[in-house]
Amino acid sequence: MPDRKEHGTVEHRVCGAHIELHPAHLAALRVIPGDLPEAGPGELHGALRCALEADHSGRHYGLARSLPMDSPGEVWACWSGGRQPSGAISLPDCAALNPADPDEACVLFNEHAGEHSWALADPEEDALRSQLGLF
Ligand SMILES: [Zn+2]
Ligand SMILES: [Zn+2]
């Protein structure tokens, strides 16, 4: 796996906790944040996956609504255990760039816990990509 980054002897992995949003929560997300037009269907994500580094403390965070390119952030839902999210919040993007590849920005939010996204191995995504024949 040439794109797998390691720091010392520890491999960092993405948390990857899953949750399916209840349709009512998904509907509520259409109007968060309140200062933007309602989300189109392609912007909302009903199947959430925690993007933080595994074994983080506190709640899971999954990308719930992708905001337009000129927005300074995205909408994240946070949840505990298998329960439905306790809320959704618009958070600014993490500004970090991969020192090994400055075109690759961290996909997480500002001041997230753990490693930046490019340093997190994601076995599930790797498997999906190889199924689809992507690199
Ligand atoms: Zn998590
Ligand atoms: Zn980051």
PDB file of C-alpha atoms and ligand atoms in Angstrom:
ATOM      1  CA  MET A   1       0.000   0.000   0.000  1.00  0.00           C
ATOM      2  CA  PRO A   2       2.107   2.902  -1.216  1.00  0.00           C
ATOM      3  CA  ASP A   3      -0.303   5.572   0.026  1.00  0.00           C
ATOM      4  CA  ARG A   4      -0.375   4.307   3.587  1.00  0.00           C
ATOM      5  CA  LYS A   5       1.451   6.676   5.889  1.00  0.00           C
ATOM      6  CA  GLU A   6       3.035   5.535   9.078  1.00  0.00           C
ATOM      7  CA  HIS A   7       4.462   7.521  11.940  1.00  0.00           C
ATOM      8  CA  GLY A   8       7.089   5.543  13.771  1.00  0.00           C
ATOM      9  CA  THR A   9       5.730   2.096  14.441  1.00  0.00           C
ATOM     10  CA  VAL A  10       2.122   3.117  15.003  1.00  0.00           C
ATOM     11  CA  GLU A  11      -0.337   2.928  12.150  1.00  0.00           C
ATOM     12  CA  HIS A  12      -3.110   5.473  12.473  1.00  0.00           C
ATOM     13  CA  ARG A  13      -6.557   4.365  11.413  1.00  0.00           C
ATOM     14  CA  VAL A  14      -9.802   6.106  10.800  1.00  0.00           C
ATOM     15  CA  CYS A  15     -12.534   5.462  13.393  1.00  0.00           C
ATOM     16  CA  GLY A  16     -15.148   4.592  10.763  1.00  0.00           C
ATOM     17  CA  ALA A  17     -18.089   4.183  13.164  1.00  0.00           C
ATOM     18  CA  HIS A  18     -21.295   3.967  11.122  1.00  0.00           C
ATOM     19  CA  ILE A  19     -24.761   5.339  11.661  1.00  0.00           C
ATOM     20  CA  GLU A  20     -27.815   5.575   9.403  1.00  0.00           C
ATOM     21  CA  LEU A  21     -29.630   8.851   9.867  1.00  0.00           C
ATOM     22  CA  HIS A  22     -33.319   8.685  10.668  1.00  0.00           C
ATOM     23  CA  PRO A  23     -35.311  10.313   7.799  1.00  0.00           C
ATOM     24  CA  ALA A  24     -36.496  13.055  10.167  1.00  0.00           C
ATOM     25  CA  HIS A  25     -32.900  13.947  10.997  1.00  0.00           C
ATOM     26  CA  LEU A  26     -32.004  13.921   7.338  1.00  0.00           C
ATOM     27  CA  ALA A  27     -34.896  16.274   6.614  1.00  0.00           C
ATOM     28  CA  ALA A  28     -33.747  18.615   9.391  1.00  0.00           C
ATOM     29  CA  LEU A  29     -30.266  18.702   7.894  1.00  0.00           C
ATOM     30  CA  ARG A  30     -31.604  20.242   4.695  1.00  0.00           C
ATOM     31  CA  VAL A  31     -31.865  23.616   6.436  1.00  0.00           C
ATOM     32  CA  ILE A  32     -28.628  23.531   8.474  1.00  0.00           C
ATOM     33  CA  PRO A  33     -26.899  25.955   8.453  1.00  0.00           C
ATOM     34  CA  GLY A  34     -29.709  28.482   8.331  1.00  0.00           C
ATOM     35  CA  ASP A  35     -27.872  31.062   6.235  1.00  0.00           C
ATOM     36  CA  LEU A  36     -27.741  28.930   3.077  1.00  0.00           C
ATOM     37  CA  PRO A  37     -30.415  27.710   0.654  1.00  0.00           C
ATOM     38  CA  GLU A  38     -31.833  24.247   1.323  1.00  0.00           C
ATOM     39  CA  ALA A  39     -29.536  21.370   0.489  1.00  0.00           C
ATOM     40  CA  GLY A  40     -30.007  19.454  -2.735  1.00  0.00           C
ATOM     41  CA  PRO A  41     -30.279  15.655  -2.497  1.00  0.00           C
ATOM     42  CA  GLY A  42     -26.643  15.132  -3.520  1.00  0.00           C
ATOM     43  CA  GLU A  43     -25.358  17.288  -0.680  1.00  0.00           C
ATOM     44  CA  LEU A  44     -26.890  15.261   2.130  1.00  0.00           C
ATOM     45  CA  HIS A  45     -25.360  12.109   3.541  1.00  0.00           C
ATOM     46  CA  GLY A  46     -27.714   9.687   5.263  1.00  0.00           C
ATOM     47  CA  ALA A  47     -25.089   7.037   5.917  1.00  0.00           C
ATOM     48  CA  LEU A  48     -22.566   8.630   8.239  1.00  0.00           C
ATOM     49  CA  ARG A  49     -19.088   7.429   8.992  1.00  0.00           C
ATOM     50  CA  CYS A  50     -16.874   8.876  11.673  1.00  0.00           C
ATOM     51  CA  ALA A  51     -13.831  10.496  10.054  1.00  0.00           C
ATOM     52  CA  LEU A  52     -11.785  10.990  13.225  1.00  0.00           C
ATOM     53  CA  GLU A  53      -8.808   8.900  14.206  1.00  0.00           C
ATOM     54  CA  ALA A  54      -9.778   5.604  15.859  1.00  0.00           C
ATOM     55  CA  ASP A  55      -9.972   5.453  19.665  1.00  0.00           C
ATOM     56  CA  HIS A  56     -10.736   9.158  19.958  1.00  0.00           C
ATOM     57  CA  SER A  57     -12.516  10.380  23.070  1.00  0.00           C
ATOM     58  CA  GLY A  58     -15.912  12.041  22.996  1.00  0.00           C
ATOM     59  CA  ARG A  59     -18.449  11.787  20.232  1.00  0.00           C
ATOM     60  CA  HIS A  60     -18.155  10.498  16.679  1.00  0.00           C
ATOM     61  CA  TYR A  61     -18.188  13.041  13.860  1.00  0.00           C
ATOM     62  CA  GLY A  62     -19.453  12.271  10.368  1.00  0.00           C
ATOM     63  CA  LEU A  63     -19.869  14.532   7.344  1.00  0.00           C
ATOM     64  CA  ALA A  64     -23.618  15.110   7.057  1.00  0.00           C
ATOM     65  CA  ARG A  65     -23.928  17.866   4.471  1.00  0.00           C
ATOM     66  CA  SER A  66     -21.410  18.992   1.890  1.00  0.00           C
ATOM     67  CA  LEU A  67     -21.606  22.737   1.476  1.00  0.00           C
ATOM     68  CA  PRO A  68     -20.897  24.553  -1.797  1.00  0.00           C
ATOM     69  CA  MET A  69     -17.252  25.022  -2.789  1.00  0.00           C
ATOM     70  CA  ASP A  70     -17.140  28.656  -1.688  1.00  0.00           C
ATOM     71  CA  SER A  71     -18.301  27.841   1.837  1.00  0.00           C
ATOM     72  CA  PRO A  72     -15.663  27.845   4.542  1.00  0.00           C
ATOM     73  CA  GLY A  73     -16.701  24.491   5.979  1.00  0.00           C
ATOM     74  CA  GLU A  74     -19.099  21.562   6.021  1.00  0.00           C
ATOM     75  CA  VAL A  75     -21.911  20.358   8.274  1.00  0.00           C
ATOM     76  CA  TRP A  76     -20.949  17.578  10.685  1.00  0.00           C
ATOM     77  CA  ALA A  77     -23.253  15.420  12.759  1.00  0.00           C
ATOM     78  CA  CYS A  78     -22.025  14.088  16.085  1.00  0.00           C
ATOM     79  CA  TRP A  79     -23.294  11.039  17.914  1.00  0.00           C
ATOM     80  CA  SER A  80     -22.472   8.559  20.675  1.00  0.00           C
ATOM     81  CA  GLY A  81     -22.754   4.801  20.460  1.00  0.00           C
ATOM     82  CA  GLY A  82     -25.463   3.680  18.036  1.00  0.00           C
ATOM     83  CA  ARG A  83     -27.835   6.486  18.940  1.00  0.00           C
ATOM     84  CA  GLN A  84     -29.066   9.067  16.476  1.00  0.00           C
ATOM     85  CA  PRO A  85     -26.974  12.246  16.338  1.00  0.00           C
ATOM     86  CA  SER A  86     -27.452  14.729  19.138  1.00  0.00           C
ATOM     87  CA  GLY A  87     -26.883  17.563  16.750  1.00  0.00           C
ATOM     88  CA  ALA A  88     -25.402  18.882  13.553  1.00  0.00           C
ATOM     89  CA  ILE A  89     -23.046  21.798  13.329  1.00  0.00           C
ATOM     90  CA  SER A  90     -21.365  23.796  10.612  1.00  0.00           C
ATOM     91  CA  LEU A  91     -17.625  23.689  11.252  1.00  0.00           C
ATOM     92  CA  PRO A  92     -14.795  25.389   9.365  1.00  0.00           C
ATOM     93  CA  ASP A  93     -12.457  23.088   7.447  1.00  0.00           C
ATOM     94  CA  CYS A  94      -9.126  22.016   8.880  1.00  0.00           C
ATOM     95  CA  ALA A  95      -6.603  24.229   7.118  1.00  0.00           C
ATOM     96  CA  ALA A  96      -3.761  21.699   7.176  1.00  0.00           C
ATOM     97  CA  LEU A  97      -2.133  20.501   3.956  1.00  0.00           C
ATOM     98  CA  ASN A  98      -0.243  17.254   3.588  1.00  0.00           C
ATOM     99  CA  PRO A  99       3.462  18.187   3.823  1.00  0.00           C
ATOM    100  CA  ALA A 100       4.230  15.319   1.429  1.00  0.00           C
ATOM    101  CA  ASP A 101       1.606  16.496  -1.099  1.00  0.00           C
ATOM    102  CA  PRO A 102       0.477  20.121  -0.728  1.00  0.00           C
ATOM    103  CA  ASP A 103      -2.466  19.478  -3.097  1.00  0.00           C
ATOM    104  CA  GLU A 104      -3.995  17.195  -0.493  1.00  0.00           C
ATOM    105  CA  ALA A 105      -5.938  19.065   2.172  1.00  0.00           C
ATOM    106  CA  CYS A 106      -7.210  17.503   5.353  1.00  0.00           C
ATOM    107  CA  VAL A 107     -10.918  16.672   4.915  1.00  0.00           C
ATOM    108  CA  LEU A 108     -11.666  17.079   8.625  1.00  0.00           C
ATOM    109  CA  PHE A 109     -12.830  20.156  10.512  1.00  0.00           C
ATOM    110  CA  ASN A 110     -10.782  22.780  12.297  1.00  0.00           C
ATOM    111  CA  GLU A 111      -9.243  21.674  15.611  1.00  0.00           C
ATOM    112  CA  HIS A 112     -10.325  18.044  15.217  1.00  0.00           C
ATOM    113  CA  ALA A 113      -8.829  15.407  17.505  1.00  0.00           C
ATOM    114  CA  GLY A 114      -6.146  13.020  16.310  1.00  0.00           C
ATOM    115  CA  GLU A 115      -4.202  12.887  13.059  1.00  0.00           C
ATOM    116  CA  HIS A 116      -5.110  14.689   9.840  1.00  0.00           C
ATOM    117  CA  SER A 117      -7.134  12.716   7.304  1.00  0.00           C
ATOM    118  CA  TRP A 118      -4.236  11.932   4.968  1.00  0.00           C
ATOM    119  CA  ALA A 119      -2.401  10.149   7.794  1.00  0.00           C
ATOM    120  CA  LEU A 120      -5.331   7.851   8.580  1.00  0.00           C
ATOM    121  CA  ALA A 121      -5.447   4.426   6.990  1.00  0.00           C
ATOM    122  CA  ASP A 122      -8.944   3.443   5.937  1.00  0.00           C
ATOM    123  CA  PRO A 123      -9.228  -0.299   5.248  1.00  0.00           C
ATOM    124  CA  GLU A 124     -12.900  -0.005   4.300  1.00  0.00           C
ATOM    125  CA  GLU A 125     -12.281   2.673   1.695  1.00  0.00           C
ATOM    126  CA  ASP A 126      -9.260   0.797   0.351  1.00  0.00           C
ATOM    127  CA  ALA A 127     -11.441  -2.302  -0.123  1.00  0.00           C
ATOM    128  CA  LEU A 128     -14.158  -0.283  -1.830  1.00  0.00           C
ATOM    129  CA  ARG A 129     -11.688   1.370  -4.162  1.00  0.00           C
ATOM    130  CA  SER A 130     -10.111  -1.892  -5.200  1.00  0.00           C
ATOM    131  CA  GLN A 131     -13.604  -3.303  -5.885  1.00  0.00           C
ATOM    132  CA  LEU A 132     -14.292  -0.346  -8.140  1.00  0.00           C
ATOM    133  CA  GLY A 133     -10.906  -0.576  -9.803  1.00  0.00           C
ATOM    134  CA  LEU A 134      -9.814   2.836  -8.521  1.00  0.00           C
ATOM    135  CA  PHE A 135      -6.430   3.712  -7.159  1.00  0.00           C
TER     136      PHE A 135
HETATM  137 ZN    ZN B   1     -15.495   7.971  15.865  1.00  0.00          ZN
HETATM  138 ZN    ZN B   2      -6.771  18.099   9.874  1.00  0.00          ZN
END
